[in-house]
Short mmCIF file of C-alpha atoms (C1' of nucleotides) in Angstrom, two decimals:
data_model
loop_
_atom_site.label_atom_id
_atom_site.label_comp_id
_atom_site.label_asym_id
_atom_site.label_seq_id
_atom_site.Cartn_x
_atom_site.Cartn_y
_atom_site.Cartn_z
CA MET A 784 13.31 29.25 -40.16
CA ALA A 785 9.66 28.75 -40.05
CA ARG A 786 6.30 29.65 -41.26
CA ARG A 787 4.55 26.89 -39.38
CA SER A 788 1.14 28.46 -39.47
CA ASP A 789 -0.10 25.82 -37.10
CA HIS A 790 -2.17 28.58 -35.59
CA SER A 791 -3.60 31.85 -36.78
CA ARG A 792 -2.50 35.11 -35.28
CA GLU A 793 -5.68 35.23 -33.19
CA GLU A 794 -5.19 31.67 -31.98
CA LEU A 795 -1.64 32.47 -30.95
CA LYS A 796 -2.82 35.51 -29.02
CA GLU A 797 -5.45 33.50 -27.17
CA MET A 798 -3.04 30.67 -26.41
CA ALA A 799 -0.45 33.09 -25.06
CA ILE A 800 -3.00 34.93 -22.93
CA ALA A 801 -4.35 31.67 -21.52
CA ALA A 802 -0.81 30.56 -20.67
CA GLY A 803 -0.14 33.92 -19.03
CA GLN A 804 -3.30 33.62 -16.96
CA ARG A 805 -2.20 30.18 -15.78
CA ILE A 806 1.31 31.32 -14.88
CA ILE A 807 0.09 34.34 -12.94
CA ALA A 808 -2.64 32.34 -11.19
CA GLU A 809 -0.25 29.58 -10.15
CA GLU A 810 3.06 31.37 -9.63
CA GLY A 811 2.11 35.00 -9.06
CA PHE A 812 2.76 38.11 -11.10
CA ALA A 813 6.37 38.42 -9.90
CA ASN A 814 7.13 35.04 -11.46
CA PHE A 815 5.43 35.71 -14.76
CA SER A 816 7.53 36.16 -17.87
CA ALA A 817 6.74 36.35 -21.55
CA ARG A 818 9.42 33.75 -22.25
CA LYS A 819 7.73 31.32 -19.88
CA ALA A 820 4.41 31.83 -21.63
CA ALA A 821 6.09 31.29 -25.01
CA ARG A 822 7.61 28.05 -23.78
CA GLU A 823 4.24 26.86 -22.50
CA ILE A 824 2.58 27.24 -25.87
CA GLY A 825 5.50 25.74 -27.76
CA TYR A 826 6.65 28.89 -29.53
CA THR A 827 9.70 31.11 -29.11
CA ILE A 828 9.89 34.53 -27.52
CA GLY A 829 10.04 36.15 -30.96
CA THR A 830 6.51 34.99 -31.68
CA ILE A 831 5.17 36.73 -28.57
CA TYR A 832 6.62 40.01 -29.82
CA ASN A 833 5.17 39.30 -33.21
CA VAL A 834 1.72 39.19 -31.71
CA PHE A 835 1.95 41.72 -28.86
CA GLU A 836 3.39 45.21 -29.00
CA SER A 837 5.44 44.87 -25.83
CA HIS A 838 5.65 43.20 -22.46
CA ASP A 839 3.18 45.74 -21.05
CA ASP A 840 0.76 45.12 -23.92
CA PHE A 841 0.93 41.38 -23.26
CA ILE A 842 0.22 41.89 -19.55
CA LEU A 843 -2.73 44.19 -20.26
CA HIS A 844 -4.22 41.50 -22.50
CA ILE A 845 -3.85 38.99 -19.68
CA ASN A 846 -5.26 41.34 -17.05
CA VAL A 847 -8.28 42.35 -19.09
CA VAL A 848 -9.42 38.71 -18.95
CA THR A 849 -9.34 38.92 -15.15
CA LEU A 850 -11.40 42.10 -15.37
CA ARG A 851 -13.97 40.32 -17.55
CA ASP A 852 -14.11 37.30 -15.23
CA MET A 853 -14.63 39.65 -12.32
CA ALA A 854 -17.52 41.43 -14.05
CA VAL A 855 -19.28 38.12 -14.69
CA PHE A 856 -18.67 37.05 -11.09
CA LEU A 857 -20.03 40.32 -9.66
CA GLU A 858 -23.10 40.38 -11.90
CA ALA A 859 -24.04 36.96 -10.57
CA LYS A 860 -23.71 38.16 -6.96
CA ALA A 861 -25.81 41.30 -7.29
CA SER A 862 -29.29 39.94 -6.83
CA GLY A 863 -30.74 42.24 -4.16
CA SER A 864 -31.60 45.88 -4.22
CA GLY A 865 -30.75 49.19 -2.58
CA GLN A 866 -28.22 48.99 0.22
CA GLN A 867 -28.30 45.22 0.27
CA VAL A 868 -26.94 44.90 -3.26
CA ILE A 869 -24.04 47.21 -2.42
CA LYS A 870 -23.11 44.84 0.37
CA GLN A 871 -23.39 41.91 -1.99
CA LEU A 872 -21.04 43.65 -4.40
CA ALA A 873 -18.56 44.39 -1.62
CA ALA A 874 -18.69 40.77 -0.50
CA GLY A 875 -18.40 39.66 -4.12
CA TYR A 876 -15.36 41.84 -4.77
CA SER A 877 -13.51 40.58 -1.72
CA GLU A 878 -14.49 36.98 -2.47
CA PHE A 879 -13.19 37.24 -6.03
CA ALA A 880 -9.99 38.92 -4.85
CA LYS A 881 -9.38 36.28 -2.21
CA GLU A 882 -10.15 33.27 -4.40
CA ASN A 883 -8.15 34.68 -7.31
CA TYR A 884 -5.51 36.48 -5.29
CA ASN A 885 -2.62 36.20 -7.74
CA ARG A 886 -4.68 37.20 -10.76
CA TRP A 887 -6.40 40.00 -8.86
CA SER A 888 -3.20 41.45 -7.41
CA ALA A 889 -1.55 41.41 -10.85
CA LEU A 890 -4.15 44.03 -11.76
CA PHE A 891 -2.41 46.43 -9.36
CA GLU A 892 1.16 45.16 -9.26
CA HIS A 893 1.38 46.12 -12.91
CA ASN A 894 1.29 49.79 -13.84
CA LEU A 895 2.27 51.51 -17.03
CA PRO A 896 5.19 53.96 -16.91
CA GLU A 897 4.28 57.34 -15.46
CA GLY A 898 2.32 59.46 -17.88
CA GLN A 899 1.32 56.59 -20.16
CA GLU A 900 -2.42 55.94 -20.23
CA LEU A 901 -4.29 52.66 -20.38
CA PRO A 902 -5.61 51.78 -23.85
CA ASP A 903 -9.31 52.29 -24.60
CA TRP A 904 -10.15 48.60 -24.87
CA TYR A 905 -8.83 48.18 -21.32
CA ASN A 906 -10.60 51.23 -19.94
CA ASP A 907 -13.84 50.01 -21.50
CA GLU A 908 -13.65 46.88 -19.38
CA ILE A 909 -13.09 48.96 -16.24
CA LYS A 910 -16.08 51.04 -17.24
CA LYS A 911 -18.29 47.96 -17.55
CA LEU A 912 -17.17 46.73 -14.17
CA PHE A 913 -17.88 50.07 -12.60
CA TYR A 914 -21.27 50.34 -14.29
CA ILE A 915 -22.42 47.25 -12.39
CA VAL A 916 -22.12 49.31 -9.22
CA GLU A 917 -23.40 52.54 -10.72
CA LYS A 918 -26.73 51.22 -11.92
CA HIS A 919 -27.69 50.15 -8.42
CA PHE A 920 -27.26 53.67 -7.13
CA GLU A 921 -29.78 55.11 -9.53
CA ALA A 922 -32.67 53.92 -7.40
CA VAL A 923 -31.22 55.50 -4.27
CA VAL A 924 -29.80 58.78 -5.55
CA LYS A 925 -31.83 61.17 -7.72
CA ASN A 926 -29.24 63.56 -9.15
CA LYS A 927 -27.39 61.90 -12.02
CA LYS A 928 -24.06 63.54 -11.20
CA SER A 929 -24.36 62.37 -7.61
CA VAL A 930 -24.93 58.80 -8.77
CA GLU A 931 -21.57 58.71 -10.51
CA ILE A 932 -19.77 60.25 -7.57
CA ALA A 933 -21.39 57.93 -5.05
CA ALA A 934 -20.74 54.83 -7.14
CA LYS A 935 -17.09 55.74 -7.75
CA THR A 936 -16.54 56.57 -4.10
CA ILE A 937 -18.00 53.29 -2.88
CA TRP A 938 -16.26 51.24 -5.58
CA ALA A 939 -12.84 52.71 -4.89
CA SER A 940 -13.34 52.46 -1.14
CA ILE A 941 -14.28 48.79 -1.26
CA HIS A 942 -11.24 48.20 -3.41
CA GLY A 943 -9.02 50.01 -0.92
CA ILE A 944 -10.28 47.94 1.98
CA CYS A 945 -9.67 44.70 0.07
CA GLN A 946 -6.29 45.84 -1.20
CA LEU A 947 -4.87 46.78 2.18
CA SER A 948 -6.47 43.80 3.94
CA LEU A 949 -5.48 41.09 1.47
CA THR A 950 -1.93 42.31 0.96
CA GLY A 951 -1.48 42.47 4.74
CA LYS A 952 -0.98 46.24 4.74
CA LEU A 953 -3.72 47.19 7.17
CA ASP A 954 -1.91 46.30 10.37
CA THR A 955 -3.91 43.15 10.77
CA VAL A 956 -3.18 42.97 14.47
CA GLY A 957 -6.66 44.29 15.11
CA VAL A 958 -8.08 41.25 13.31
CA LYS A 959 -10.76 43.32 11.62
CA SER A 960 -12.23 41.24 8.89
CA ILE A 961 -12.88 42.72 5.49
CA LYS A 962 -16.58 42.30 6.11
CA THR A 963 -16.48 44.42 9.27
CA LEU A 964 -14.87 47.27 7.33
CA THR A 965 -16.99 47.07 4.19
CA ASP A 966 -20.12 46.88 6.35
CA SER A 967 -19.00 49.95 8.26
CA LEU A 968 -18.35 51.72 4.96
CA VAL A 969 -21.65 50.84 3.31
CA ASP A 970 -23.79 51.34 6.44
CA ASN A 971 -22.42 54.75 7.31
CA TYR A 972 -21.92 56.06 3.80
CA MET A 973 -25.42 55.11 2.71
CA ARG A 974 -26.97 56.49 5.89
CA GLY A 975 -25.14 59.74 5.28
CA LEU A 976 -26.15 59.76 1.64
CA VAL A 977 -29.91 59.55 2.20
CA SER A 978 -30.09 61.67 5.34
CA MET B 54 39.47 40.22 -2.85
CA ALA B 55 38.62 42.86 -0.43
CA ARG B 56 37.96 43.85 3.06
CA ARG B 57 37.82 47.51 2.25
CA SER B 58 35.90 48.51 5.34
CA ASP B 59 35.44 51.96 3.91
CA HIS B 60 32.03 51.81 5.49
CA SER B 61 30.45 49.98 8.37
CA ARG B 62 27.67 47.51 7.80
CA GLU B 63 25.14 50.13 8.93
CA GLU B 64 26.59 52.75 6.62
CA LEU B 65 26.40 50.35 3.70
CA LYS B 66 22.77 49.62 4.48
CA GLU B 67 21.90 53.30 4.60
CA MET B 68 23.80 54.08 1.41
CA ALA B 69 22.08 51.23 -0.43
CA ILE B 70 18.64 52.27 0.81
CA ALA B 71 19.25 55.89 -0.19
CA ALA B 72 20.36 54.76 -3.64
CA GLY B 73 17.28 52.57 -3.94
CA GLN B 74 15.03 55.47 -2.97
CA ARG B 75 16.61 57.61 -5.65
CA ILE B 76 16.29 54.94 -8.35
CA ILE B 77 12.64 54.25 -7.56
CA ALA B 78 11.81 57.96 -7.31
CA GLU B 79 13.47 58.76 -10.62
CA GLU B 80 12.96 55.65 -12.71
CA GLY B 81 10.01 53.89 -11.10
CA PHE B 82 9.76 50.58 -9.27
CA ALA B 83 9.76 48.55 -12.50
CA ASN B 84 13.22 49.91 -13.30
CA PHE B 85 14.69 49.35 -9.88
CA SER B 86 17.29 46.66 -9.42
CA ALA B 87 19.61 45.71 -6.61
CA ARG B 88 22.52 45.65 -9.05
CA LYS B 89 21.80 49.22 -10.06
CA ALA B 90 21.78 50.31 -6.43
CA ALA B 91 25.07 48.48 -5.85
CA ARG B 92 26.64 50.23 -8.82
CA GLU B 93 25.45 53.60 -7.54
CA ILE B 94 27.17 53.19 -4.19
CA GLY B 95 30.35 51.79 -5.73
CA TYR B 96 30.02 48.24 -4.42
CA THR B 97 29.24 44.93 -6.11
CA ILE B 98 26.02 42.97 -6.00
CA GLY B 99 27.55 40.55 -3.52
CA THR B 100 27.76 43.29 -0.92
CA ILE B 101 24.01 43.97 -1.20
CA TYR B 102 23.32 40.33 -0.35
CA ASN B 103 25.81 40.57 2.44
CA VAL B 104 23.77 43.30 4.04
CA PHE B 105 20.20 42.36 3.07
CA GLU B 106 18.56 38.97 3.31
CA SER B 107 17.08 39.04 -0.16
CA HIS B 108 15.72 41.26 -2.90
CA ASP B 109 12.39 41.49 -1.04
CA ASP B 110 14.15 42.43 2.19
CA PHE B 111 16.05 45.19 0.38
CA ILE B 112 12.81 46.56 -1.12
CA LEU B 113 11.04 46.52 2.25
CA HIS B 114 13.90 48.56 3.72
CA ILE B 115 13.50 51.07 0.91
CA ASN B 116 9.72 51.21 1.20
CA VAL B 117 9.70 51.67 4.94
CA VAL B 118 11.52 54.97 4.43
CA THR B 119 8.65 56.11 2.20
CA LEU B 120 6.23 55.07 4.94
CA ARG B 121 8.16 57.15 7.47
CA ASP B 122 8.31 60.17 5.16
CA MET B 123 4.59 59.88 4.64
CA ALA B 124 3.90 59.78 8.37
CA VAL B 125 5.89 62.99 8.90
CA PHE B 126 4.11 64.61 5.96
CA LEU B 127 0.66 63.66 7.23
CA GLU B 128 1.34 64.73 10.81
CA ALA B 129 2.21 68.19 9.53
CA LYS B 130 -1.05 68.39 7.57
CA ALA B 131 -3.37 67.36 10.39
CA SER B 132 -3.89 70.64 12.18
CA GLY B 133 -7.68 70.84 12.45
CA SER B 134 -10.16 68.80 14.41
CA GLY B 135 -13.16 66.53 13.94
CA GLN B 136 -14.33 66.08 10.39
CA GLN B 137 -12.02 68.82 9.09
CA VAL B 138 -8.88 66.95 10.08
CA ILE B 139 -10.06 63.82 8.29
CA LYS B 140 -10.36 65.88 5.13
CA GLN B 141 -6.89 67.30 5.71
CA LEU B 142 -5.54 63.79 6.04
CA ALA B 143 -7.28 62.69 2.84
CA ALA B 144 -5.90 65.72 1.01
CA GLY B 145 -2.49 65.05 2.55
CA TYR B 146 -2.48 61.41 1.48
CA SER B 147 -3.37 62.23 -2.10
CA GLU B 148 -0.89 65.07 -2.21
CA PHE B 149 1.92 62.86 -0.96
CA ALA B 150 0.96 60.09 -3.39
CA LYS B 151 0.86 62.49 -6.32
CA GLU B 152 4.10 64.32 -5.51
CA ASN B 153 5.92 61.09 -4.77
CA TYR B 154 4.11 58.89 -7.25
CA ASN B 155 6.92 56.44 -8.01
CA ARG B 156 7.88 55.96 -4.37
CA TRP B 157 4.27 55.71 -3.27
CA SER B 158 3.25 53.22 -5.96
CA ALA B 159 6.27 51.04 -5.14
CA LEU B 160 4.54 50.46 -1.80
CA PHE B 161 1.82 48.54 -3.63
CA GLU B 162 3.58 47.25 -6.73
CA HIS B 163 5.70 45.18 -4.39
CA ASN B 164 4.07 42.32 -2.52
CA LEU B 165 5.64 39.41 -0.72
CA PRO B 166 4.88 35.92 -2.07
CA GLU B 167 1.46 34.60 -1.08
CA GLY B 168 1.33 33.49 2.53
CA GLN B 169 4.47 35.34 3.59
CA GLU B 170 3.81 38.09 6.12
CA LEU B 171 5.41 41.51 6.42
CA PRO B 172 8.10 41.72 9.12
CA ASP B 173 7.24 43.37 12.44
CA TRP B 174 9.47 46.41 11.93
CA TYR B 175 7.55 47.14 8.72
CA ASN B 176 4.12 46.56 10.25
CA ASP B 177 5.06 48.87 13.10
CA GLU B 178 5.49 51.70 10.62
CA ILE B 179 2.10 50.99 9.07
CA LYS B 180 0.65 51.02 12.57
CA LYS B 181 2.16 54.44 13.29
CA LEU B 182 0.80 55.81 10.05
CA PHE B 183 -2.62 54.45 10.81
CA TYR B 184 -2.56 55.77 14.37
CA ILE B 185 -2.37 59.33 13.01
CA VAL B 186 -5.87 58.79 11.65
CA GLU B 187 -7.15 56.79 14.58
CA LYS B 188 -6.43 59.36 17.25
CA HIS B 189 -8.61 61.94 15.51
CA PHE B 190 -11.60 59.64 15.67
CA GLU B 191 -11.47 59.34 19.41
CA ALA B 192 -13.13 62.72 19.85
CA VAL B 193 -15.97 61.80 17.52
CA VAL B 194 -16.64 58.17 18.38
CA LYS B 195 -17.14 56.99 21.95
CA ASN B 196 -16.83 53.21 21.77
CA LYS B 197 -13.16 52.21 21.50
CA LYS B 198 -13.80 49.28 19.17
CA SER B 199 -15.77 51.57 16.88
CA VAL B 200 -12.88 54.03 16.71
CA GLU B 201 -10.59 51.41 15.28
CA ILE B 202 -13.14 50.22 12.76
CA ALA B 203 -14.02 53.74 11.64
CA ALA B 204 -10.38 54.79 11.32
CA LYS B 205 -9.43 51.68 9.35
CA THR B 206 -12.43 52.02 7.08
CA ILE B 207 -11.72 55.66 6.26
CA TRP B 208 -7.98 55.08 5.88
CA ALA B 209 -8.38 52.16 3.50
CA SER B 210 -11.10 53.97 1.57
CA ILE B 211 -9.01 57.08 1.04
CA HIS B 212 -6.18 54.86 -0.10
CA GLY B 213 -8.48 53.06 -2.56
CA ILE B 214 -9.66 56.33 -4.07
CA CYS B 215 -6.09 57.55 -4.54
CA GLN B 216 -4.88 54.21 -5.84
CA LEU B 217 -7.51 53.85 -8.54
CA SER B 218 -7.40 57.54 -9.46
CA LEU B 219 -3.65 57.98 -9.66
CA THR B 220 -2.99 54.74 -11.51
CA GLY B 221 -5.71 55.64 -14.03
CA LYS B 222 -7.91 52.69 -13.07
CA LEU B 223 -11.05 54.59 -12.16
CA ASP B 224 -12.34 55.21 -15.68
CA THR B 225 -11.26 58.81 -15.58
CA VAL B 226 -13.63 59.78 -18.38
CA GLY B 227 -15.93 61.24 -15.75
CA VAL B 228 -13.13 63.66 -14.73
CA LYS B 229 -13.96 63.27 -11.08
CA SER B 230 -11.13 64.67 -9.09
CA ILE B 231 -9.74 62.84 -6.09
CA LYS B 232 -11.02 65.63 -3.89
CA THR B 233 -14.61 65.17 -5.10
CA LEU B 234 -14.49 61.51 -4.14
CA THR B 235 -12.71 61.85 -0.81
CA ASP B 236 -15.09 64.67 0.13
CA SER B 237 -18.05 62.49 -0.74
CA LEU B 238 -16.55 59.71 1.35
CA VAL B 239 -15.79 61.78 4.42
CA ASP B 240 -18.99 63.85 4.31
CA ASN B 241 -21.34 60.92 3.98
CA TYR B 242 -19.44 58.45 6.15
CA MET B 243 -19.11 60.92 9.01
CA ARG B 244 -22.74 62.03 8.73
CA GLY B 245 -23.76 58.39 8.90
CA LEU B 246 -21.44 57.73 11.81
CA VAL B 247 -22.79 60.39 14.12
CA SER B 248 -26.47 60.12 13.17
"C1'" DA C 538 36.00 39.40 8.37
"C1'" DC C 539 34.75 41.66 4.40
"C1'" DC C 540 34.13 42.06 -0.31
"C1'" DT C 541 34.64 40.49 -4.95
"C1'" DG C 542 33.49 38.64 -9.27
"C1'" DA C 543 32.47 34.81 -11.74
"C1'" DA C 544 28.92 31.31 -12.42
"C1'" DC C 545 24.20 30.02 -13.03
"C1'" DA C 546 19.80 30.39 -14.67
"C1'" DC C 547 17.18 33.54 -15.97
"C1'" DC C 548 14.99 38.28 -18.14
"C1'" DG C 549 12.81 41.94 -22.32
"C1'" DT C 550 13.73 43.41 -26.86
"C1'" DT C 551 15.37 43.39 -31.60
"C1'" DC C 552 16.13 41.62 -36.05
"C1'" DA C 553 18.76 39.13 -39.76
"C1'" DA C 554 18.11 35.00 -41.73
"C1'" DG C 555 15.78 30.94 -42.88
"C1'" DT C 556 11.51 28.38 -45.00
"C1'" DA D 345 4.58 35.88 -44.50
"C1'" DC D 346 5.73 33.65 -40.50
"C1'" DC D 347 8.69 32.11 -37.10
"C1'" DT D 348 13.24 31.27 -35.26
"C1'" DG D 349 17.18 31.83 -32.53
"C1'" DA D 350 21.05 34.34 -31.67
"C1'" DA D 351 22.64 38.76 -29.89
"C1'" DC D 352 22.50 42.37 -26.55
"C1'" DA D 353 22.15 44.26 -22.25
"C1'" DC D 354 20.37 43.20 -18.48
"C1'" DC D 355 18.37 40.44 -13.96
"C1'" DG D 356 18.51 37.77 -8.62
"C1'" DT D 357 21.18 34.54 -6.10
"C1'" DT D 358 25.13 31.91 -4.51
"C1'" DC D 359 29.70 31.17 -3.04
"C1'" DA D 360 34.72 30.00 -3.64
"C1'" DA D 361 38.51 32.66 -3.42
"C1'" DG D 362 41.17 36.56 -2.46
"C1'" DT D 363 43.04 40.27 1.01
#
DNA sequence: ACCTGAACACCGTTCAAGT
DNA sequence: ACCTGAACACCGTTCAAGT
């Protein structure tokens, strides 16, 4: 059957991605399925595969929206300077992750098969996100190479603290809040960096 | 049918877990299924549910073995003292994660539904793993509370660096190796800690 | 008591066949 | 050209029915 053309290819993509975002946000990544998204937008599963290359491709298109939302959120939080802004970014990251737990954790519950690399348009969004951190190190660290290393180290470390804390994998018996750990990280790392 | 009793309940559990380990190691977490594990041990899916509470429970039993293997691996690597041993642990963590990528990433690709906490027997294994790091901080840091904070911060940070690096989510264009970042972390954090 | 296997309600992926 | 829907080979979960 069919050739409804109610929506353009681009419209279909956007509708499917929006539906996917809603499903992941409300039901979690484990309960997401392409069929469910198709049902939500009133099309059949065949249409999803007409518009996306594969299940993985569909998920990457959903996740990149989360990445973009996170970049906007972090930009708005980074108002200070020097060490203070790094703490704001750490607080911002953990706040975003907590408030958007299902969407945020989908970013890491989904991985491409071993050996397969993320597409450029996805990596570009990671790069933008990371650059928000990097630019604030340029005032503190002189050497350009060192800026990149410092920014990547801090960024990945903050992520690790949030990841293990929020997924309950940091032996939470000690009741250390995320803030205690990110403060410890930023305070000591930055002190070591400038000394 | 049936009451074969070829194997005791405990034997069945161990066989199923071993099969699960093999499937995840060879095919990745995304391609693991309880049915596949059942087939591998020559039983039906019903038997899996006879022996495990649920799919999540089965996965946790598989993942806890990886946690135990990792603890043994890390213990063997931590031969130095002070700052050197922290670097050995960082190198050990990334080595284990790289050499056992599929098993290691299953640890984080699987998360319980929001709000549900990890069982005690699983948390205990995390605690043991973490304690390997913690005990090496006791020589460096006096205050007992500070030891725990420092150890958790470093542990989570090392994990974050490995996670983003190995899953390709650290914008690898800059070709920063894991070692560069963990060295930067340990060097600066420790310098800040003792100054 | 132990294990099966069918039943149920799902999946991702492909593609011939309709409009 | 666009979309469908059936087909295929799978899932997790439950449970009556066999031995």
